């Protein structure tokens, strides 16, 4: 009689990737890494291609919004003020 391990092997969660890739420098890192150990960029969860997702860059959008607002004020101040 041969003892089967099939019942034990079939119950594992399907994890497609053991590592994820940095979208900036393509370095491999553990799945639970929050920042890239090579380029220190913030990274998110692994996606279906094995790359780490880029987190939403609030700081970048905030700076862009401030620049646009400042430009709008400058335009108003320079050309439309009475
Ligand atoms: Zn990186």
Coordinates of C-alpha atoms and ligand atoms in Angstrom, one line a residue:
X1 CA 0.0 0.0 0.0
X2 CA 1.3 3.5 -1.0
X3 CA 0.4 6.4 1.2
X4 CA -0.8 9.4 -0.9
X5 CA 0.0 13.1 -0.1
X6 CA -2.6 14.4 -2.6
X7 CA -5.1 15.6 0.0
X8 CA -2.5 17.7 1.7
X9 CA -1.1 19.3 -1.6
X10 CA -4.5 20.2 -3.0
X11 CA -5.4 22.6 -0.2
X12 CA -2.8 25.3 -0.7
X13 CA -3.7 28.9 -1.7
X14 CA -2.8 29.6 -5.3
X15 CA 0.0 32.1 -5.2
X16 CA 1.3 32.9 -8.7
X17 CA 4.3 34.8 -7.6
X18 CA 6.9 34.5 -4.9
X19 CA 8.4 37.8 -5.7
X20 CA 7.4 41.1 -7.4
X21 CA 9.2 43.4 -9.7
X22 CA 9.8 47.1 -9.2
X23 CA 8.1 49.0 -11.9
X24 CA 11.0 51.6 -11.9
X25 CA 14.2 49.5 -11.8
X26 CA 12.9 46.0 -12.3
X27 CA 14.5 44.7 -9.2
X28 CA 12.9 41.6 -7.5
X29 CA 11.8 41.9 -3.9
X30 CA 9.5 40.0 -1.5
X31 CA 5.8 40.3 -2.0
X32 CA 5.3 42.1 1.2
X33 CA 7.8 44.8 0.5
X34 CA 6.4 48.4 0.7
X35 CA 9.4 50.1 -0.8
X36 CA 11.9 49.0 -3.4
X37 CA 15.2 48.1 -1.7
X38 CA 17.1 49.2 -4.8
X39 CA 15.6 52.6 -5.8
X40 CA 13.6 53.3 -2.6
X41 CA 10.4 54.0 -4.6
X42 CA 7.1 53.3 -2.8
X43 CA 5.4 50.3 -4.4
X44 CA 2.1 48.5 -3.9
X45 CA 0.7 45.0 -4.3
X46 CA 1.8 42.6 -7.0
X47 CA -0.3 42.7 -10.1
X48 CA -1.2 39.9 -12.5
X49 CA 2.0 40.4 -14.4
X50 CA 4.3 40.1 -11.4
X51 CA 5.1 43.8 -11.2
X52 CA 4.5 45.8 -8.1
X53 CA 1.7 48.4 -8.6
X54 CA 2.6 52.1 -8.3
X55 CA 0.7 53.7 -5.5
X56 CA -1.2 56.8 -6.1
X57 CA 1.2 59.8 -5.9
X58 CA -0.8 62.2 -3.8
X59 CA 2.3 64.5 -3.3
X60 CA 2.9 64.8 -7.0
X61 CA -0.7 65.5 -7.8
X62 CA -0.9 68.1 -5.0
X63 CA 2.2 69.9 -6.3
X64 CA 0.8 69.9 -9.8
X65 CA -2.5 71.2 -8.6
X66 CA -0.8 74.0 -6.6
X67 CA 1.3 74.9 -9.7
X68 CA -1.8 75.1 -11.9
X69 CA -3.7 77.2 -9.3
X70 CA -0.7 79.5 -9.0
X71 CA -0.5 79.8 -12.8
X72 CA -4.3 80.6 -12.9
X73 CA -3.9 83.3 -10.2
X74 CA -0.9 84.7 -12.1
X75 CA -2.8 84.9 -15.3
X76 CA -5.8 86.5 -13.6
X77 CA -3.5 88.9 -11.8
X78 CA -1.5 89.8 -14.9
X79 CA -4.1 90.0 -17.6
X80 CA -7.7 90.1 -16.2
X81 CA -7.4 92.3 -13.2
X82 CA -9.1 95.6 -13.5
Ligands
LIG1 ZN1 13.1 49.9 -7.7

